[in-house]
Coordinates of N, CA and C in Angstrom, one line a residue:
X18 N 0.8 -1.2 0.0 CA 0.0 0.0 0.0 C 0.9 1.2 0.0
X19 N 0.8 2.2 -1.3 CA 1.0 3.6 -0.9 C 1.1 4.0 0.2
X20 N 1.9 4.9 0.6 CA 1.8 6.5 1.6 C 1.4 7.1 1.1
X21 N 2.0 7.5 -0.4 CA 1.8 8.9 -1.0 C 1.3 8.7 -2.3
X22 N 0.2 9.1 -2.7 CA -0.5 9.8 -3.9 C 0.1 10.1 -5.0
X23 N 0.3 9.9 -5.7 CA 1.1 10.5 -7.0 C -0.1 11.7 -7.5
X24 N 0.0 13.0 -7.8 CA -0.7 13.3 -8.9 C -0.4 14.8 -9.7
X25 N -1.0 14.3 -10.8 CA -0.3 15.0 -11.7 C -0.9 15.9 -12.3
X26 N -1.2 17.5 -12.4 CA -2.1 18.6 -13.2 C -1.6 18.3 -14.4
X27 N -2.6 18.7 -15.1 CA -2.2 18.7 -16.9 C -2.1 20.6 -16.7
X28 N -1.3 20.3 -18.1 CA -0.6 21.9 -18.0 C -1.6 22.8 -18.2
X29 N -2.1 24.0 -18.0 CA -2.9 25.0 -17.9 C -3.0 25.8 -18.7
X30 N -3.4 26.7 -19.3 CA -3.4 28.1 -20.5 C -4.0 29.4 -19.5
X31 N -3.9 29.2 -18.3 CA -4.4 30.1 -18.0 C -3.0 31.4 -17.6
X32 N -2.9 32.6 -17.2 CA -1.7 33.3 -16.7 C -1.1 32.5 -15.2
X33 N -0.1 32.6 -14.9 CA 0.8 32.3 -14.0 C 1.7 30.9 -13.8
X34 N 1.4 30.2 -12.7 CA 2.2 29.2 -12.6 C 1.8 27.4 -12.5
X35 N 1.5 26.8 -13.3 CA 1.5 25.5 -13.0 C 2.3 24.6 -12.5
X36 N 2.0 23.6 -11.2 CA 2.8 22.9 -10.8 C 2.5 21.3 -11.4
X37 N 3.6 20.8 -11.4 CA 3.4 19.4 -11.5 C 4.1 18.6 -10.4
X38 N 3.6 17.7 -9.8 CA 4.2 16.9 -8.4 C 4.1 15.8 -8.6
X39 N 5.3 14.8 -8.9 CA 5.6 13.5 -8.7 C 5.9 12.8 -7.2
X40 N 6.1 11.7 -7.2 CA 6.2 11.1 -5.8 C 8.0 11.3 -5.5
X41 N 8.6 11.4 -4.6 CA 9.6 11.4 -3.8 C 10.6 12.7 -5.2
X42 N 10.3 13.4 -5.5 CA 10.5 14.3 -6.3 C 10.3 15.8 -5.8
X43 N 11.3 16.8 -6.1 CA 11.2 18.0 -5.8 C 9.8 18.7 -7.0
X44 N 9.0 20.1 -6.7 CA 8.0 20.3 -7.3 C 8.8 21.5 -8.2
X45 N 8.1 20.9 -9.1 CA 8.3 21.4 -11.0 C 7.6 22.9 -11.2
X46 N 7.8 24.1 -11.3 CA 7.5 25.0 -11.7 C 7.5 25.3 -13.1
X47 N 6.3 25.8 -13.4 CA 6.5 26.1 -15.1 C 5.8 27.5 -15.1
X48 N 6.0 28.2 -16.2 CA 5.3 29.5 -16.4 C 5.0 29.3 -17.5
X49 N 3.3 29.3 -18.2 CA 2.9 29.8 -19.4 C 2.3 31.4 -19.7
X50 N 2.8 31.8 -20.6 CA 2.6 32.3 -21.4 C 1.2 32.9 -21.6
X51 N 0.5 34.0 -21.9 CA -1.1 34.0 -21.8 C -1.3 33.8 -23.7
X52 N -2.5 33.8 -23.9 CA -2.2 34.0 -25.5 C -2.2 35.0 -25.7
X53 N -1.5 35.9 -27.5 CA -1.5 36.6 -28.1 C -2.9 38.2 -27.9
X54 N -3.6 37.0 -27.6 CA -5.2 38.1 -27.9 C -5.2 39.0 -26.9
X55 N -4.8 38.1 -25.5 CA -4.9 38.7 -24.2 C -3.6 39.6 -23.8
X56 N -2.9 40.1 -24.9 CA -1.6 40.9 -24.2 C -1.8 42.4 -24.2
X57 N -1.4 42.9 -23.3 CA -1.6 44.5 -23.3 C -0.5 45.2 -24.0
X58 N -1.0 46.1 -24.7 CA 0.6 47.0 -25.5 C 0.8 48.1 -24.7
X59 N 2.2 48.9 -24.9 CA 2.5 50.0 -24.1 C 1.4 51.0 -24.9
X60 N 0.8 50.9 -26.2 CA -0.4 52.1 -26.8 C -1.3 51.7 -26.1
X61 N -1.7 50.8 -25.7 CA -3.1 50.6 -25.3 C -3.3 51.4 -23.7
X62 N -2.1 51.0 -23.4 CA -2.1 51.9 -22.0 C -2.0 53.2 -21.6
X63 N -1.6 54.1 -22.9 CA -1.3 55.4 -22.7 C -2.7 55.7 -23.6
X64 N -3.4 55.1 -24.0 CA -4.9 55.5 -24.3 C -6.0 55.5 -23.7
X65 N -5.7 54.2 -22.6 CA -6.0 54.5 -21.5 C -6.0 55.3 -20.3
X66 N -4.7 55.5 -20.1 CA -4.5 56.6 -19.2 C -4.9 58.0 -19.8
X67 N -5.3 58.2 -21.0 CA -5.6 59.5 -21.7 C -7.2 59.7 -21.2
X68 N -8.1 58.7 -21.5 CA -8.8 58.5 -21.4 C -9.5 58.3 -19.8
X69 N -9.2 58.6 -18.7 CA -8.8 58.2 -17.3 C -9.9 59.5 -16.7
X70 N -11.1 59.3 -15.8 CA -11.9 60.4 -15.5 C -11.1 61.6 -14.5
X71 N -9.7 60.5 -13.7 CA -8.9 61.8 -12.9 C -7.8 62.4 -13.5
X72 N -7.8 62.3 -14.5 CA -6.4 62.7 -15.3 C -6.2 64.2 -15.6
X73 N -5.2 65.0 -15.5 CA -5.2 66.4 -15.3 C -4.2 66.4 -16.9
X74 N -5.2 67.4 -17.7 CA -4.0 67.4 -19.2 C -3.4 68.7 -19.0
X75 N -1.9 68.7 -18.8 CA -1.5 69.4 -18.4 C -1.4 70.3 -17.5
X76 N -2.2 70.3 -16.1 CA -2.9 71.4 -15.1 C -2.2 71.1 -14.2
X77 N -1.5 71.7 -13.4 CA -0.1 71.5 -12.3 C -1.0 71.7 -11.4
X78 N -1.0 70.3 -10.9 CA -1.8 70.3 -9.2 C -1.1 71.4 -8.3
X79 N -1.9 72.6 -7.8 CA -1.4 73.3 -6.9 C -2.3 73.9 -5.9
X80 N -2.1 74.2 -4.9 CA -3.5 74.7 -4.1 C -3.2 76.2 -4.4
X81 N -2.3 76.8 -4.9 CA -2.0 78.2 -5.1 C -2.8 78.7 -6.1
X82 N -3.0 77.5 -6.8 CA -3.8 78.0 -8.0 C -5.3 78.1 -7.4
X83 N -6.1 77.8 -6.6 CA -7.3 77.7 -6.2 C -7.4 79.3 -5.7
X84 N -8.7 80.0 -5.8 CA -8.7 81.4 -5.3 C -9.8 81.0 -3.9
X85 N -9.8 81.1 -3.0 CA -10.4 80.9 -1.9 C -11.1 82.5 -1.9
X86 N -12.5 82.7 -0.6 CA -12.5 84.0 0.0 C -13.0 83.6 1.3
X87 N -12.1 84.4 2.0 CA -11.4 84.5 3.6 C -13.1 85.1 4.3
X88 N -13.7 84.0 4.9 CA -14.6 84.9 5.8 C -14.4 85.4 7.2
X89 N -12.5 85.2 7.2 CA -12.7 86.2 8.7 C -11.1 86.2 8.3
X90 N -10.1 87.6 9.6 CA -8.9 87.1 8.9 C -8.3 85.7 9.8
X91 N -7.3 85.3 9.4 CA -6.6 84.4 10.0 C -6.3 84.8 11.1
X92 N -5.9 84.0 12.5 CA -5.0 84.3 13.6 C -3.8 85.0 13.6
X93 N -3.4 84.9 14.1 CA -1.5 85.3 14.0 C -0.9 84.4 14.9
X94 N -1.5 83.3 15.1 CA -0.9 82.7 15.6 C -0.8 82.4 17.2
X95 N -1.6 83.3 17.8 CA -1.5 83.5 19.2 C -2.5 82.5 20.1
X96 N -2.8 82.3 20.9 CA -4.2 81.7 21.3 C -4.5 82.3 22.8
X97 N -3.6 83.5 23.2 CA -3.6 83.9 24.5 C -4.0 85.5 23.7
X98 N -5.0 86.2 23.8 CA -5.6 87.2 23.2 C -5.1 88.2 24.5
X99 N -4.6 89.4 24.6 CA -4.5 90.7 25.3 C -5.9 91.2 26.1
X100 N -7.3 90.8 25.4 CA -8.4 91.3 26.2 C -9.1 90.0 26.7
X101 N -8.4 89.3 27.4 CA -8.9 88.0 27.9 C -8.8 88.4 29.6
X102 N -9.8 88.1 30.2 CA -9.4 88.1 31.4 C -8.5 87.3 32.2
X103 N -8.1 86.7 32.0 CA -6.9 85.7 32.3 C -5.4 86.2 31.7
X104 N -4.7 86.9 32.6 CA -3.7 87.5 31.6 C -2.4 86.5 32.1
X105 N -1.3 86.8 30.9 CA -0.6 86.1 31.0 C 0.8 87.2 31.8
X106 N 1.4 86.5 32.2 CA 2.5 87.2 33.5 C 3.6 86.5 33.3
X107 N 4.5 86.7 33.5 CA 6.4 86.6 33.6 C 6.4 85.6 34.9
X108 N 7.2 85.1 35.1 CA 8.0 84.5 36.2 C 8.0 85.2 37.3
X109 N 8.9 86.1 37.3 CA 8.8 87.3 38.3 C 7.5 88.0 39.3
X110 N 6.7 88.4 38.0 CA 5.2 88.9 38.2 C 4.5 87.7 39.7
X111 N 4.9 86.4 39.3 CA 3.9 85.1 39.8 C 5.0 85.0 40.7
X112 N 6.2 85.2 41.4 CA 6.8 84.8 42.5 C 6.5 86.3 43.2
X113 N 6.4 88.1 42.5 CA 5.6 89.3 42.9 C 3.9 89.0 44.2
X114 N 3.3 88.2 43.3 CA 2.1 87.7 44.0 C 1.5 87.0 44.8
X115 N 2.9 85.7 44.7 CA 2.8 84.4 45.6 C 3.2 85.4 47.0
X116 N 4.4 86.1 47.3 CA 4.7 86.4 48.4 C 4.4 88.0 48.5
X117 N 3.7 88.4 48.2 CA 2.9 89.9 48.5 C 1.6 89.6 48.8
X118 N 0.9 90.4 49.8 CA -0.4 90.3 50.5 C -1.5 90.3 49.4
X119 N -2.0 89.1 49.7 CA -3.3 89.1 48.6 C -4.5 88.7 49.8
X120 N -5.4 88.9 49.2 CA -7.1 88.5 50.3 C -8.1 87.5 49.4
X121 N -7.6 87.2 48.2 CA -7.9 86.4 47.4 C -7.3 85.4 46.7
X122 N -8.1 83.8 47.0 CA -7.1 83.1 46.4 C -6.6 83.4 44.8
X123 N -5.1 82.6 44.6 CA -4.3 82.5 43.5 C -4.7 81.4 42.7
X124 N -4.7 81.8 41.1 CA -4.8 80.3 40.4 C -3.9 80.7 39.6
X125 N -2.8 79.8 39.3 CA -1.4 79.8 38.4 C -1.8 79.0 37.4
X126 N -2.3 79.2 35.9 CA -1.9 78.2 35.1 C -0.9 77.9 34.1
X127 N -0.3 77.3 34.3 CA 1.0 77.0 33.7 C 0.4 75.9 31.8
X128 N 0.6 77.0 30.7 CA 0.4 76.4 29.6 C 1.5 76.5 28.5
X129 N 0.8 76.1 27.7 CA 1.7 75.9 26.1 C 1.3 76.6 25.0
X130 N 1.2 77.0 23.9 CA 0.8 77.7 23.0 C 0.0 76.4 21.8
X131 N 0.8 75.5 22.3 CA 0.6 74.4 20.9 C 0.0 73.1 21.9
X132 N -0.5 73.1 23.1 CA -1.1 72.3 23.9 C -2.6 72.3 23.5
X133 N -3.1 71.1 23.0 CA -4.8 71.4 22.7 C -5.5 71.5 24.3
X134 N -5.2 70.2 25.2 CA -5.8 70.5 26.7 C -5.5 71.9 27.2
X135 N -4.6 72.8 27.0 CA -4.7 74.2 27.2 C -5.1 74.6 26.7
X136 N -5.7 75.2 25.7 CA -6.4 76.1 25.1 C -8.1 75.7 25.6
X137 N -8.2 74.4 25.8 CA -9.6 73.8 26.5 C -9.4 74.2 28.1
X138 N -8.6 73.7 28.7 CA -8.4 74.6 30.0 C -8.6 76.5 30.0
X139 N -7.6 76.9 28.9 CA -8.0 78.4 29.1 C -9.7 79.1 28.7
X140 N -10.4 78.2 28.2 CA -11.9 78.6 28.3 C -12.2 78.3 29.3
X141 N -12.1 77.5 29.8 CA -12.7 77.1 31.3 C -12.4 77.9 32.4
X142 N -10.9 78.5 32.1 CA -10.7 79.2 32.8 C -11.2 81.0 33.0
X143 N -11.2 81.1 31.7 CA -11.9 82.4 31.2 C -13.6 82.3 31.7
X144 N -14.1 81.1 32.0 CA -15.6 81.7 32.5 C -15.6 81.3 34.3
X145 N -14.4 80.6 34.1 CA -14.5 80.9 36.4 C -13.9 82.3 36.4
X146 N -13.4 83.1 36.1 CA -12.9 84.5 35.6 C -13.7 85.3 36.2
X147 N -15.0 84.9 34.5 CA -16.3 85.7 34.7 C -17.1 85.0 35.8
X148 N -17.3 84.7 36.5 CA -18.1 84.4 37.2 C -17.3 84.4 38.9
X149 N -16.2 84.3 39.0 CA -15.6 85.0 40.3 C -15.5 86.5 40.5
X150 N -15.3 86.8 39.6 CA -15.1 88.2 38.7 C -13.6 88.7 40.1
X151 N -13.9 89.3 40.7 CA -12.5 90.1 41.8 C -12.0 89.1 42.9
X152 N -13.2 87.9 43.0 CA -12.5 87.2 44.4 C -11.2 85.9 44.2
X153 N -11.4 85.6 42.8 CA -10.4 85.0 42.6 C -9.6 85.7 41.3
X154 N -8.1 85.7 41.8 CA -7.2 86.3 40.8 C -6.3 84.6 40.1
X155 N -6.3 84.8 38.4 CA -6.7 83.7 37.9 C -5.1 84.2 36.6
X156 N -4.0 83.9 36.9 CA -3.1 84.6 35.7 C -2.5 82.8 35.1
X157 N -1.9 83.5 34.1 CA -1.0 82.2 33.1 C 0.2 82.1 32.9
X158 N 0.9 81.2 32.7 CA 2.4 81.1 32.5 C 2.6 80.5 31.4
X159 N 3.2 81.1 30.5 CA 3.9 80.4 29.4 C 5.1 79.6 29.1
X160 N 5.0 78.1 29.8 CA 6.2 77.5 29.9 C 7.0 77.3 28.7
X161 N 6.7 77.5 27.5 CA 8.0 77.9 26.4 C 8.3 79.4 26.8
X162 N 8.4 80.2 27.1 CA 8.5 81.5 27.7 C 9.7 81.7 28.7
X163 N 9.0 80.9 29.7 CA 9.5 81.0 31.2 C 10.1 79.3 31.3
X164 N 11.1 78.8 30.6 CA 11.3 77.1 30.6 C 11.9 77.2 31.8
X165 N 12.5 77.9 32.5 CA 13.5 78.0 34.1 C 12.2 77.9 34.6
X166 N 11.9 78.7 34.7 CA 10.8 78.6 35.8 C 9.6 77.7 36.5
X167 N 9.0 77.1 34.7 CA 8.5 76.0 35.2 C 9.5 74.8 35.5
X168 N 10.5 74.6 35.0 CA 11.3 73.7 35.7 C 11.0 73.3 37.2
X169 N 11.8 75.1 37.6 CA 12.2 74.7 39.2 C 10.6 74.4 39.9
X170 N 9.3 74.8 39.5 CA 8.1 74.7 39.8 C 7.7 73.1 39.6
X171 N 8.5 72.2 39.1 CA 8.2 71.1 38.7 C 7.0 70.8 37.8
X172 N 6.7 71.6 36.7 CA 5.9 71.5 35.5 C 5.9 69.7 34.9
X173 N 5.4 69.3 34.7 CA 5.5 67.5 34.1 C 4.6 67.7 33.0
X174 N 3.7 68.0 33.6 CA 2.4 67.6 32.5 C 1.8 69.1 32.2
X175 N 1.2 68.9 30.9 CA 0.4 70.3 30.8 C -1.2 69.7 30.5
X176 N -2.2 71.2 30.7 CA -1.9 72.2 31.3 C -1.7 71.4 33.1
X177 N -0.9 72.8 33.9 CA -0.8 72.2 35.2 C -1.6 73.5 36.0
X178 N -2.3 73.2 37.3 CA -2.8 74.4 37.7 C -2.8 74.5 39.2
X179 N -1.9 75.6 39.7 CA -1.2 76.0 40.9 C -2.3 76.5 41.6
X180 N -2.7 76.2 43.0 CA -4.2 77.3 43.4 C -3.7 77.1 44.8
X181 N -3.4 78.8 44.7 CA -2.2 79.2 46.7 C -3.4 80.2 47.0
X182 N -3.9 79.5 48.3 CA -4.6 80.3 49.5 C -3.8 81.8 49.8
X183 N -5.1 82.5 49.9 CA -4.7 83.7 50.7 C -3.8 83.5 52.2
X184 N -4.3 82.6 52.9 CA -3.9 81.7 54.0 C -2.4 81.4 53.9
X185 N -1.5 82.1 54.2 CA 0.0 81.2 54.0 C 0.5 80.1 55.3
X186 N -1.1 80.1 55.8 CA -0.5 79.0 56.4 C -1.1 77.2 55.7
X187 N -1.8 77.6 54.6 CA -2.5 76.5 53.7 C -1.2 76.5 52.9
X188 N -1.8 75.0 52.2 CA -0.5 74.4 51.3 C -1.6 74.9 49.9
X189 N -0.6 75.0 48.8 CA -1.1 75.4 47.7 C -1.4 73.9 47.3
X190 N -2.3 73.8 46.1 CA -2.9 72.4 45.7 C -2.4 73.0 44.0
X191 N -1.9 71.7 43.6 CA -1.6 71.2 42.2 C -2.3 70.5 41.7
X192 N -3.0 70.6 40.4 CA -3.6 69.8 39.8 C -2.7 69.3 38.3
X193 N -2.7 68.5 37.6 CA -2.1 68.1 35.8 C -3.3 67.4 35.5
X194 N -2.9 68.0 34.0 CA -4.4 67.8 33.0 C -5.5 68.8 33.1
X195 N -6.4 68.6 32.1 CA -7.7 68.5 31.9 C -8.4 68.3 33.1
X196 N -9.1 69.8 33.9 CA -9.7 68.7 35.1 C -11.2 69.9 34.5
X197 N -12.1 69.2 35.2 CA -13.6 70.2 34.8 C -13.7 71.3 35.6
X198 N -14.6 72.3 35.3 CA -14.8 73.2 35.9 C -15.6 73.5 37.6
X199 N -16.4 72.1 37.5 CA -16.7 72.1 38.8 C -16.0 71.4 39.9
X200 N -14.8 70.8 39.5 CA -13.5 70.7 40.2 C -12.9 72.1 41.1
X201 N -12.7 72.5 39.7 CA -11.8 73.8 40.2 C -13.0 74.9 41.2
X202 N -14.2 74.8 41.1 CA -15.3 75.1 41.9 C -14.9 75.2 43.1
X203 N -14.5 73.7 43.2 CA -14.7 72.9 44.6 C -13.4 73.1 45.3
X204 N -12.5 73.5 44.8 CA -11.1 73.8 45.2 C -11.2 75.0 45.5
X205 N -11.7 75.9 44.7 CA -11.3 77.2 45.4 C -12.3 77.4 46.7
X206 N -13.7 76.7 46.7 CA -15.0 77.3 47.1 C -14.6 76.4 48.9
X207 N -13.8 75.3 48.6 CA -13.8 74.6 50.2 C -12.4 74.6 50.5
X208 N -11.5 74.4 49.7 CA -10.1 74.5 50.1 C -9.2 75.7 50.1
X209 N -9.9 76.8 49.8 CA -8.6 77.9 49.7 C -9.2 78.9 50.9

């Protein structure tokens, strides 16, 4: 009795590779040929490609060439605006405030210009702003700005947000990340 099966394909006309497998034999590769009818020429293809619904006849892809109209102007790049009430302060300014007499807590936020969670923090922060209005003083640090400073402050994560009691006998509270607004509520409203 056999182990092994002998069998044998008859040769194919179709494109690619036919094998043939004998018993205790390495396997036979062959390559046919497609017929004549079925061959593509290099004209057929550049008539095709002429013919092509995305094909540009001679039009230089450019977005320069497109005329746009601007319905507002662009930025300049800034995302910390001059008439915000959250102003932004120096290093100096924020070590000025931390140790000169205040009667209202401090909120230090330490951001980025190119940080998306800061620019989502700085709205949030802009309406505890409006809505503390004089009892909480609320400024920003630009740690590409000021890179010493958040250093020695231990900056890790952005945005980060420093909140120092009037009280110097309280410990200031740190937060990193994204936290909600009625977090920062509850921090200033029970802990400072």
């Amino acid at each position: 009795m056999a182990l092994f099966q002998t069998q044998t394909a008859p040769p194919t006309h179709s494109y690619g590779f036919s094998t043939k497998t004998r018993s205790h034999s390495p396997m036979v590769l062959s390559f046919h040929s497609p017929p004549p009818s079925q061959l593509v020429t290099h004209s057929s293809v550049k008539t095709q490609q002429r013919n092509s619904l995305f094909s540009f006849q001679n039009t230089p892809l450019s977005l320069s060439t497109v005329t746009r109209k601007l319905l507002c102007r662009p930025p300049q790049g800034k995302h910390v605006r001059e008439d915000y009430l959250v102003k932004k302060v120096s290093a100096q300014e924020v070590q000025e405030l931390v140790k000169g007499e205040r009667n209202v807590p401090l909120v230090v936020d330490f951001f980025a210009t190119w940080c998306g969670p800061c620019i989502l923090m700085a709205q949030e922060l802009e309406m505890l702003a409006v809505e503390y209005e004089s009892n909480v003083k609320i400024i920003k640090v630009d740690t590409d700005d000021e890179y010493e400073f958040a250093r020695d402050m231990q900056v890790r994560g952005l945005p980060t947000l420093l909140f120092v009691s009037p009280d110097p006998s309280k410990d200031a509270i740190r937060t990193e990340g994204l936290i909600p607004l009625q977090m920062m509520r509850d921090i200033i409203d029970n802990e400072m």
